[in-house]
Short mmCIF file of C-alpha atoms and ligand atoms in Angstrom, two decimals:
data_model
loop_
_atom_site.label_atom_id
_atom_site.label_comp_id
_atom_site.label_asym_id
_atom_site.label_seq_id
_atom_site.Cartn_x
_atom_site.Cartn_y
_atom_site.Cartn_z
CA UNK A 1 100.55 -28.05 27.41
CA UNK A 2 103.45 -30.33 26.51
CA UNK A 3 104.04 -33.58 28.27
CA UNK A 4 103.42 -34.18 32.18
CA UNK A 5 104.82 -37.37 33.45
CA UNK A 6 103.20 -39.16 36.55
CA UNK A 7 105.70 -41.47 38.24
CA UNK A 8 105.30 -43.64 40.87
CA UNK A 9 101.90 -44.15 41.69
CA UNK A 10 99.69 -46.66 42.47
CA UNK A 11 97.38 -46.92 39.13
CA UNK A 12 94.07 -47.72 39.77
CA UNK A 13 93.14 -47.92 36.16
CA UNK A 14 89.38 -48.90 36.40
CA UNK A 15 89.33 -50.15 32.56
CA UNK A 16 87.45 -53.56 32.09
CA UNK A 17 90.51 -55.88 33.61
CA UNK A 18 90.28 -53.64 36.96
CA UNK A 19 94.18 -53.40 36.38
CA UNK A 20 96.03 -51.65 39.49
CA UNK A 21 99.64 -51.75 39.33
CA UNK A 22 102.37 -49.44 40.72
CA UNK A 23 104.03 -47.30 37.47
CA UNK A 24 103.97 -44.11 35.43
CA UNK A 25 101.66 -41.95 33.60
CA UNK A 26 102.07 -39.56 30.91
CA UNK A 27 100.44 -37.00 29.45
CA UNK A 28 100.60 -35.05 26.12
CA UNK A 29 98.34 -32.21 25.89
CA UNK A 30 94.56 -33.01 26.54
CA UNK A 31 95.11 -36.91 26.77
CA UNK A 32 96.71 -39.98 28.06
CA UNK A 33 99.40 -41.15 25.81
CA UNK A 34 101.59 -43.82 27.54
CA UNK A 35 100.73 -45.92 31.07
CA UNK A 36 103.50 -48.18 31.95
CA UNK A 37 105.69 -49.74 34.68
CA UNK A 38 108.51 -47.79 34.00
CA UNK A 39 107.69 -45.00 31.31
CA UNK A 40 111.14 -43.09 30.54
CA UNK A 41 111.27 -39.02 31.54
CA UNK A 42 113.31 -37.95 28.54
CA UNK A 43 111.24 -35.59 26.67
CA UNK A 44 108.79 -34.71 29.40
CA UNK A 45 108.21 -30.92 30.34
CA UNK A 46 107.25 -31.69 34.02
CA UNK A 47 107.15 -35.00 35.80
CA UNK A 48 105.43 -35.08 39.31
CA UNK A 49 106.88 -37.73 41.97
CA UNK A 50 103.62 -40.10 43.18
CA UNK A 51 105.86 -42.29 44.81
CA UNK A 52 103.85 -43.59 47.50
CA UNK A 53 100.57 -42.17 46.05
CA UNK A 54 97.56 -43.67 44.59
CA UNK A 55 96.66 -42.38 41.00
CA UNK A 56 92.96 -42.59 39.67
CA UNK A 57 90.37 -41.07 36.99
CA UNK A 58 88.58 -37.79 38.68
CA UNK A 59 85.70 -38.94 40.04
CA UNK A 60 82.20 -38.13 37.45
CA UNK A 61 79.28 -36.46 39.09
CA UNK A 62 76.20 -37.03 36.90
CA UNK A 63 73.58 -34.52 39.13
CA UNK A 64 74.94 -31.26 40.79
CA UNK A 65 72.85 -27.55 40.85
CA UNK A 66 75.86 -25.47 41.13
CA UNK A 67 72.68 -22.54 41.00
CA UNK A 68 72.25 -23.50 44.35
CA UNK A 69 75.67 -24.41 47.00
CA UNK A 70 74.84 -20.02 47.86
CA UNK A 71 71.72 -22.01 49.35
CA UNK A 72 73.68 -24.83 51.93
CA UNK A 73 72.35 -24.57 55.18
CA UNK A 74 69.13 -22.94 54.31
CA UNK A 75 66.87 -25.53 53.89
CA UNK A 76 67.68 -28.14 56.47
CA UNK A 77 64.83 -31.08 57.53
CA UNK A 78 62.25 -30.45 54.56
CA UNK A 79 60.73 -33.44 51.81
CA UNK A 80 61.38 -32.54 48.61
CA UNK A 81 57.95 -30.67 47.72
CA UNK A 82 57.79 -28.39 50.78
CA UNK A 83 62.20 -28.14 50.14
CA UNK A 84 61.24 -26.63 46.50
CA UNK A 85 57.99 -24.71 46.79
CA UNK A 86 58.83 -23.02 50.56
CA UNK A 87 62.70 -22.49 50.28
CA UNK A 88 64.57 -23.38 46.60
CA UNK A 89 62.61 -21.67 44.19
CA UNK A 90 62.14 -18.40 46.28
CA UNK A 91 65.25 -18.61 46.67
CA UNK A 92 66.60 -19.25 42.88
CA UNK A 93 63.86 -16.52 42.03
CA UNK A 94 66.16 -14.13 43.56
CA UNK A 95 69.68 -15.05 41.92
CA UNK A 96 71.35 -12.07 40.26
CA UNK A 97 74.14 -12.73 37.03
CA UNK A 98 77.02 -12.16 39.58
CA UNK A 99 75.32 -14.56 42.71
CA UNK A 100 74.96 -17.26 40.51
CA UNK A 101 78.40 -17.22 39.37
CA UNK A 102 79.97 -17.43 42.81
CA UNK A 103 77.64 -20.09 43.61
CA UNK A 104 78.83 -22.05 40.46
CA UNK A 105 82.54 -20.89 41.57
CA UNK A 106 82.01 -21.92 45.40
CA UNK A 107 80.40 -25.56 44.10
CA UNK A 108 83.76 -26.23 41.69
CA UNK A 109 86.29 -24.99 44.48
CA UNK A 110 84.62 -27.64 46.80
CA UNK A 111 84.34 -30.25 43.70
CA UNK A 112 87.42 -29.95 42.19
CA UNK A 113 89.06 -30.25 45.73
CA UNK A 114 87.22 -32.91 46.21
CA UNK A 115 88.20 -35.33 43.20
CA UNK A 116 85.80 -34.14 40.89
CA UNK A 117 86.98 -33.80 37.70
CA UNK A 118 83.65 -33.68 35.69
CA UNK A 119 80.21 -32.75 37.00
CA UNK A 120 76.19 -32.91 35.05
CA UNK A 121 74.90 -29.88 36.46
CA UNK A 122 71.53 -28.18 36.26
CA UNK A 123 70.93 -24.30 36.34
CA UNK A 124 67.67 -22.52 36.94
CA UNK A 125 65.91 -20.59 35.41
CA UNK A 126 67.91 -17.18 34.75
CA UNK A 127 71.31 -15.76 34.38
CA UNK A 128 72.98 -19.32 33.24
CA UNK A 129 75.39 -17.73 30.88
CA UNK A 130 77.07 -16.72 34.48
CA UNK A 131 77.52 -20.11 35.40
CA UNK A 132 78.86 -21.15 32.05
CA UNK A 133 81.45 -18.89 32.88
CA UNK A 134 82.58 -19.79 35.86
CA UNK A 135 82.77 -23.64 34.32
CA UNK A 136 84.91 -22.02 31.62
CA UNK A 137 87.19 -20.15 34.15
CA UNK A 138 88.06 -22.78 36.27
CA UNK A 139 88.42 -25.74 33.96
CA UNK A 140 86.27 -28.21 35.30
CA UNK A 141 84.33 -30.47 32.77
CA UNK A 142 80.71 -30.04 32.87
CA UNK A 143 77.47 -30.39 30.68
CA UNK A 144 75.05 -27.88 32.39
CA UNK A 145 72.34 -26.25 31.18
CA UNK A 146 69.04 -24.14 32.02
CA UNK A 147 66.29 -25.61 34.00
CA UNK A 148 63.12 -25.29 32.14
CA UNK A 149 59.71 -25.26 34.19
CA UNK A 150 56.50 -23.46 32.69
CA UNK A 151 53.74 -25.31 34.79
CA UNK A 152 53.24 -25.89 38.27
CA UNK A 153 51.98 -24.58 42.14
CA UNK A 154 53.53 -22.19 43.75
CA UNK A 155 55.97 -21.22 41.34
CA UNK A 156 57.42 -17.91 41.61
CA UNK A 157 56.66 -15.59 39.14
CA UNK A 158 60.10 -14.69 38.22
CA UNK A 159 60.36 -18.57 37.61
CA UNK A 160 57.38 -19.00 35.46
CA UNK A 161 58.80 -19.18 32.28
CA UNK A 162 56.29 -19.52 28.85
CA UNK A 163 56.77 -22.50 26.85
CA UNK A 164 58.15 -20.98 23.85
CA UNK A 165 60.88 -18.48 25.48
CA UNK A 166 62.01 -21.73 27.75
CA UNK A 167 63.04 -23.75 24.58
CA UNK A 168 64.47 -20.32 22.46
CA UNK A 169 66.59 -19.61 25.62
CA UNK A 170 68.23 -22.98 25.84
CA UNK A 171 68.82 -23.24 22.63
CA UNK A 172 70.61 -19.40 22.77
CA UNK A 173 73.25 -20.88 25.71
CA UNK A 174 72.93 -24.70 23.76
CA UNK A 175 74.24 -22.94 20.61
CA UNK A 176 76.64 -20.91 22.73
CA UNK A 177 78.18 -23.08 25.04
CA UNK A 178 78.12 -26.57 23.38
CA UNK A 179 81.47 -27.62 22.50
CA UNK A 180 83.15 -24.97 24.08
CA UNK A 181 87.37 -25.40 24.90
CA UNK A 182 87.10 -28.62 22.62
CA UNK A 183 83.95 -29.74 23.92
CA UNK A 184 85.36 -29.72 27.59
CA UNK A 185 82.36 -27.62 28.04
CA UNK A 186 78.85 -29.59 26.82
CA UNK A 187 74.72 -28.63 26.60
CA UNK A 188 72.15 -30.76 28.26
CA UNK A 189 68.79 -29.33 28.11
CA UNK A 190 67.01 -29.22 32.00
CA UNK A 191 63.58 -29.66 32.13
CA UNK A 192 63.23 -29.90 36.15
CA UNK A 193 60.67 -33.01 36.65
CA UNK A 194 57.46 -33.53 34.74
CA UNK A 195 55.67 -31.56 37.83
CA UNK A 196 57.07 -28.06 36.32
CA UNK A 197 56.64 -29.04 32.50
CA UNK A 198 53.90 -28.95 29.92
CA UNK A 199 53.66 -31.50 27.37
CA UNK A 200 54.73 -29.01 24.95
CA UNK A 201 57.74 -28.33 26.72
CA UNK A 202 58.60 -31.63 27.12
CA UNK A 203 57.93 -32.85 23.75
CA UNK A 204 59.87 -29.41 22.01
CA UNK A 205 62.71 -30.92 24.49
CA UNK A 206 62.43 -33.89 22.70
CA UNK A 207 62.36 -32.97 19.40
CA UNK A 208 65.27 -30.16 20.31
CA UNK A 209 67.67 -32.71 21.60
CA UNK A 210 67.10 -35.07 18.62
CA UNK A 211 68.20 -32.16 16.11
CA UNK A 212 71.02 -30.72 18.38
CA UNK A 213 72.02 -34.28 20.04
CA UNK A 214 72.54 -33.08 22.79
CA UNK A 215 71.43 -34.91 26.28
CA UNK A 216 68.27 -34.24 28.81
CA UNK A 217 68.96 -34.34 32.40
CA UNK A 218 66.10 -34.04 34.92
CA UNK A 219 65.14 -35.47 37.76
CA UNK A 220 62.27 -38.73 38.42
CA UNK A 221 60.33 -40.20 40.96
CA UNK A 222 62.22 -38.83 43.45
CA UNK A 223 59.39 -38.80 45.68
CA UNK A 224 55.95 -40.16 46.67
CA UNK A 225 54.26 -37.19 46.46
CA UNK A 226 55.90 -35.94 43.25
CA UNK A 227 54.43 -39.31 41.38
CA UNK A 228 50.94 -38.98 42.67
CA UNK A 229 50.93 -35.30 41.05
CA UNK A 230 52.40 -37.17 38.03
CA UNK A 231 49.65 -39.68 38.04
CA UNK A 232 47.13 -37.49 38.87
CA UNK A 233 47.39 -34.91 35.99
CA UNK A 234 48.98 -37.05 32.77
CA UNK A 235 47.03 -40.18 33.76
CA UNK A 236 50.01 -42.65 34.68
CA UNK A 237 53.31 -43.15 36.67
CA UNK A 238 56.34 -40.69 35.89
CA UNK A 239 58.38 -43.24 33.64
CA UNK A 240 55.81 -44.27 32.08
CA UNK A 241 54.34 -41.13 30.90
CA UNK A 242 58.05 -39.72 29.87
CA UNK A 243 58.37 -43.07 27.33
CA UNK A 244 54.76 -41.93 26.60
CA UNK A 245 56.11 -38.59 24.83
CA UNK A 246 58.51 -40.31 23.17
CA UNK A 247 61.46 -38.74 25.91
CA UNK A 248 62.59 -42.50 27.14
CA UNK A 249 65.65 -42.82 24.96
CA UNK A 250 69.36 -43.53 25.67
CA UNK A 251 70.36 -39.76 25.71
CA UNK A 252 67.88 -38.89 28.72
CA UNK A 253 69.49 -38.78 32.22
CA UNK A 254 66.93 -39.57 35.36
CA UNK A 255 68.26 -38.78 38.77
CA UNK A 256 66.72 -40.06 41.92
CA UNK A 257 64.71 -43.22 40.02
CA UNK A 258 63.45 -44.34 43.86
CA UNK A 259 60.11 -45.06 43.41
CA UNK A 260 59.66 -47.74 40.33
CA UNK A 261 57.64 -50.31 39.13
CA UNK A 262 58.34 -53.15 37.29
CA UNK A 263 57.07 -51.39 34.05
CA UNK A 264 59.02 -48.61 34.69
CA UNK A 265 62.41 -50.51 35.49
CA UNK A 266 61.57 -52.24 31.80
CA UNK A 267 61.03 -49.25 30.72
CA UNK A 268 64.62 -47.74 31.28
CA UNK A 269 66.54 -50.74 30.63
CA UNK A 270 64.79 -51.24 27.22
CA UNK A 271 65.07 -47.81 26.06
CA UNK A 272 68.80 -47.33 27.15
CA UNK A 273 67.77 -44.68 29.89
CA UNK A 274 70.57 -43.44 32.08
CA UNK A 275 69.99 -43.34 35.61
CA UNK A 276 71.72 -41.11 39.12
CA UNK A 277 72.11 -42.01 42.14
CA UNK A 278 72.70 -39.06 44.82
CA UNK A 279 72.24 -40.79 48.38
CA UNK A 280 72.98 -38.60 50.64
CA UNK A 281 70.03 -36.22 49.19
CA UNK A 282 67.73 -39.15 49.07
CA UNK A 283 68.51 -40.16 52.79
CA UNK A 284 68.45 -35.96 54.03
CA UNK A 285 65.17 -35.28 52.31
CA UNK A 286 63.25 -38.71 52.91
CA UNK A 287 62.98 -39.53 49.25
CA UNK A 288 63.65 -43.01 50.48
CA UNK A 289 66.42 -45.40 48.98
CA UNK A 290 66.87 -45.96 44.90
CA UNK A 291 67.32 -49.92 44.06
CA UNK A 292 70.55 -49.46 42.93
CA UNK A 293 71.46 -53.10 42.96
CA UNK A 294 68.61 -54.44 41.03
CA UNK A 295 69.21 -51.71 38.29
CA UNK A 296 73.15 -52.24 37.97
CA UNK A 297 72.20 -56.03 37.77
CA UNK A 298 69.41 -55.09 34.70
CA UNK A 299 72.59 -53.54 33.05
CA UNK A 300 71.52 -49.85 33.82
CA UNK A 301 73.86 -47.63 33.39
CA UNK A 302 73.71 -45.74 37.01
CA UNK A 303 76.16 -42.95 38.16
CA UNK A 304 76.95 -40.98 41.62
CA UNK A 305 76.00 -37.09 42.10
CA UNK A 306 75.64 -35.25 45.28
CA UNK A 307 72.36 -33.21 44.02
CA UNK A 308 72.51 -29.34 45.28
CA UNK A 309 74.17 -28.30 48.39
CA UNK A 310 71.04 -27.50 50.21
CA UNK A 311 69.62 -31.24 50.11
CA UNK A 312 73.15 -32.61 51.13
CA UNK A 313 75.04 -30.37 52.49
CA UNK A 314 78.34 -31.32 50.37
CA UNK A 315 79.71 -31.81 47.08
CA UNK A 316 81.59 -34.64 47.96
CA UNK A 317 82.45 -37.64 46.08
CA UNK A 318 84.20 -39.44 49.09
CA UNK A 319 80.76 -39.06 51.22
CA UNK A 320 78.30 -40.03 48.34
CA UNK A 321 80.25 -43.65 47.19
CA UNK A 322 80.18 -44.23 50.82
CA UNK A 323 76.69 -43.55 51.61
CA UNK A 324 75.94 -45.45 48.03
CA UNK A 325 77.74 -48.68 50.03
CA UNK A 326 76.55 -48.18 53.06
CA UNK A 327 72.87 -47.86 52.44
CA UNK A 328 72.12 -50.86 51.04
CA UNK A 329 73.69 -53.07 53.24
CA UNK A 330 70.67 -52.94 55.89
CA UNK A 331 68.46 -54.24 53.17
CA UNK A 332 70.70 -56.33 50.81
CA UNK A 333 73.22 -57.78 52.95
CA UNK A 334 77.08 -56.93 53.34
CA UNK A 335 77.98 -58.09 50.42
CA UNK A 336 75.57 -55.46 48.08
CA UNK A 337 77.46 -52.63 46.51
CA UNK A 338 81.11 -53.79 47.79
CA UNK A 339 83.67 -51.34 47.08
CA UNK A 340 84.97 -51.68 43.61
CA UNK A 341 81.64 -51.42 42.62
CA UNK A 342 80.93 -48.04 44.16
CA UNK A 343 84.50 -46.88 42.73
CA UNK A 344 83.29 -48.28 39.19
CA UNK A 345 79.88 -46.17 39.39
CA UNK A 346 82.00 -43.43 40.11
CA UNK A 347 83.95 -43.18 37.53
CA UNK A 348 83.05 -45.28 34.32
CA UNK A 349 79.34 -45.62 35.66
CA UNK A 350 79.27 -41.58 35.24
CA UNK A 351 80.95 -41.50 32.05
CA UNK A 352 78.25 -44.33 30.70
CA UNK A 353 75.59 -42.42 31.87
CA UNK A 354 76.95 -39.07 30.12
CA UNK A 355 77.75 -40.95 26.94
CA UNK A 356 81.41 -40.20 27.50
CA UNK A 357 82.70 -43.68 28.14
CA UNK A 358 85.39 -43.74 25.07
CA UNK A 359 86.54 -40.36 26.53
CA UNK A 360 86.64 -40.23 30.55
CA UNK A 361 86.22 -42.79 33.45
CA UNK A 362 89.27 -44.42 33.16
CA UNK A 363 92.74 -44.08 32.56
CA UNK A 364 93.48 -45.67 29.16
CA UNK A 365 95.55 -44.39 26.70
CA UNK A 366 94.13 -42.10 24.30
CA UNK A 367 91.29 -40.70 27.04
CA UNK A 368 91.40 -37.54 28.42
CA UNK A 369 93.73 -36.65 31.12
CA UNK A 370 91.40 -36.26 34.05
CA UNK A 371 92.68 -37.72 37.00
CA UNK A 372 93.34 -37.35 40.71
CA UNK A 373 95.95 -38.38 42.61
CA UNK A 374 95.34 -39.27 46.51
CA UNK A 375 97.65 -39.11 49.30
CA UNK A 376 96.54 -42.05 51.89
CA UNK A 377 99.36 -41.60 54.04
CA UNK A 378 97.44 -40.05 57.14
CA UNK A 379 96.43 -42.14 60.42
CA UNK A 380 92.77 -42.55 58.90
CA UNK A 381 93.91 -44.17 55.73
CA UNK A 382 96.61 -46.42 57.76
CA UNK A 383 97.76 -49.28 58.13
CA UNK A 384 98.31 -49.63 54.11
CA UNK A 385 100.06 -53.26 54.34
CA UNK A 386 98.37 -55.71 52.02
CA UNK A 387 95.34 -53.34 52.45
CA UNK A 388 92.48 -53.53 49.38
CA UNK A 389 92.70 -50.70 47.18
CA UNK A 390 89.26 -50.14 46.80
CA UNK A 391 88.71 -50.65 50.39
CA UNK A 392 91.24 -47.33 51.21
CA UNK A 393 89.96 -45.09 48.38
CA UNK A 394 85.61 -46.19 48.99
CA UNK A 395 85.36 -46.78 52.91
CA UNK A 396 88.40 -45.13 54.62
CA UNK A 397 89.59 -41.83 52.59
CA UNK A 398 88.03 -38.80 52.51
CA UNK A 399 88.50 -34.91 50.38
CA UNK A 400 91.36 -34.05 52.69
CA UNK A 401 93.41 -37.14 51.12
CA UNK A 402 93.14 -35.25 47.69
CA UNK A 403 96.43 -34.06 46.70
CA UNK A 404 96.49 -33.25 42.91
CA UNK A 405 93.91 -33.14 40.34
CA UNK A 406 94.39 -32.79 36.34
CA UNK A 407 91.06 -32.06 34.15
CA UNK A 408 91.74 -31.99 30.05
CA UNK A 409 95.86 -32.27 30.86
CA UNK A 410 96.00 -29.55 32.96
CA UNK A 411 96.79 -28.98 36.67
CA UNK A 412 93.52 -27.73 38.57
CA UNK A 413 94.66 -28.24 41.92
CA UNK A 414 98.33 -29.01 43.11
CA UNK A 415 99.14 -29.76 46.88
CA UNK A 416 95.81 -29.72 48.01
CA UNK A 417 95.51 -26.12 46.70
CA UNK A 418 92.61 -24.85 43.63
CA UNK A 419 94.82 -22.80 41.48
CA UNK A 420 92.15 -22.33 38.92
CA UNK A 421 90.45 -20.13 41.42
CA UNK A 422 91.25 -17.79 44.49
CA UNK A 423 89.73 -19.71 47.55
CA UNK A 424 89.45 -16.50 49.72
CA UNK A 425 87.79 -14.13 46.78
CA UNK A 426 85.45 -17.13 46.16
CA UNK A 427 84.57 -17.36 49.97
CA UNK A 428 84.02 -13.34 50.44
CA UNK A 429 81.93 -13.26 47.44
CA UNK A 430 79.92 -15.90 47.70
CA UNK A 431 79.17 -14.14 51.45
CA UNK A 432 77.83 -11.41 49.76
CA UNK A 433 75.98 -13.11 47.26
CA UNK A 434 73.79 -14.76 49.58
CA UNK A 435 73.64 -11.61 51.44
CA UNK A 436 72.24 -9.81 48.63
CA UNK A 437 69.98 -12.40 47.81
CA UNK A 438 68.10 -12.82 51.03
CA UNK A 439 67.16 -9.66 51.08
CA UNK A 440 65.37 -10.16 47.84
CA UNK A 441 63.28 -13.59 48.90
ZN1 ZN B 1 68.64 -32.23 41.73
#
């Protein structure tokens, strides 16, 4: 791959000192090997002139469902359990190998072109190899896994799994994909949520995730109806139950965590559990507003994610950052969730959620070269004179400002064009796939 020098950018490092300066960044193969005010271009295989542009770590989305991208616009204006039972589960049940592939390609195209370089994904029950193929081809960094569900009401027959089979298929996928491309792809066990999992399945996940040293990615306490079902069936509150069966550990990543009581917050903190905040999805499904400032003040790692396309309806980190900041302000005042805190959640916060803070999340020598170059020379991001760069990125910038994206040292988007997929083919095949799929619902 050789060396790549990015010259003259305003570098927003997101390191511990929150250093921001104008300078250069040198990449060798997949890693950052130099950052400084005036690095020599001698010996560099390629130089990108980034004067006037802003360089920052790629965004890390810690909760996405690539398998749902094809369902964008088909499940609006519903609450979570109706949204799942009436629309999403029947649609997921109708997927085929090719539709999963193009659903992932469509989602990854949107993610890369809006500056996301790493995602934590949750697929559906079947055809998960197709999503991994899309991830492998496009060059995005991902932790993903098949969804697991062996319990629950109104689950369509194709999504109803036998406990043993669900665990076996997960292990098969894990052994095939975990560590692919020098660790760019990793596997996570993805029990959907307690409502759709037997205790036997969850305990199986606990033991296997320990055995294979991988993460567990699930939804928790997103909706009041959901936590009522858990209390009725398991006799305790959701997070208390997860702790009771031994799942509440540092490798557990919980999406949403809106409806928590004090005991549950304490469990999350004490067990080292990670949390993902999805403000766009939480508002659109009328789920509620997570107590993110409180969780951050307890030093719980919190990342950001768009969730699936049918509950958002975009996979755009700029929108999630803006919402994450704005929705707390009427409750906690204007200084809650300032721009710098939000950008940290979108980068280092996400890295901490994934346990990858030594590898990604900031621009530092030795880390993976996952970065985004923004061109803020535009009406909506000017004036620039003495304007705080965090404010420009979080409150003013949009996906349209993303110019270049580099993942694992490879340029995957340049001059606003994603290079690792063919946009026209993906758009055409996405439409063909959903047309075929809805005939089976
Ligand atoms: Zn979700």
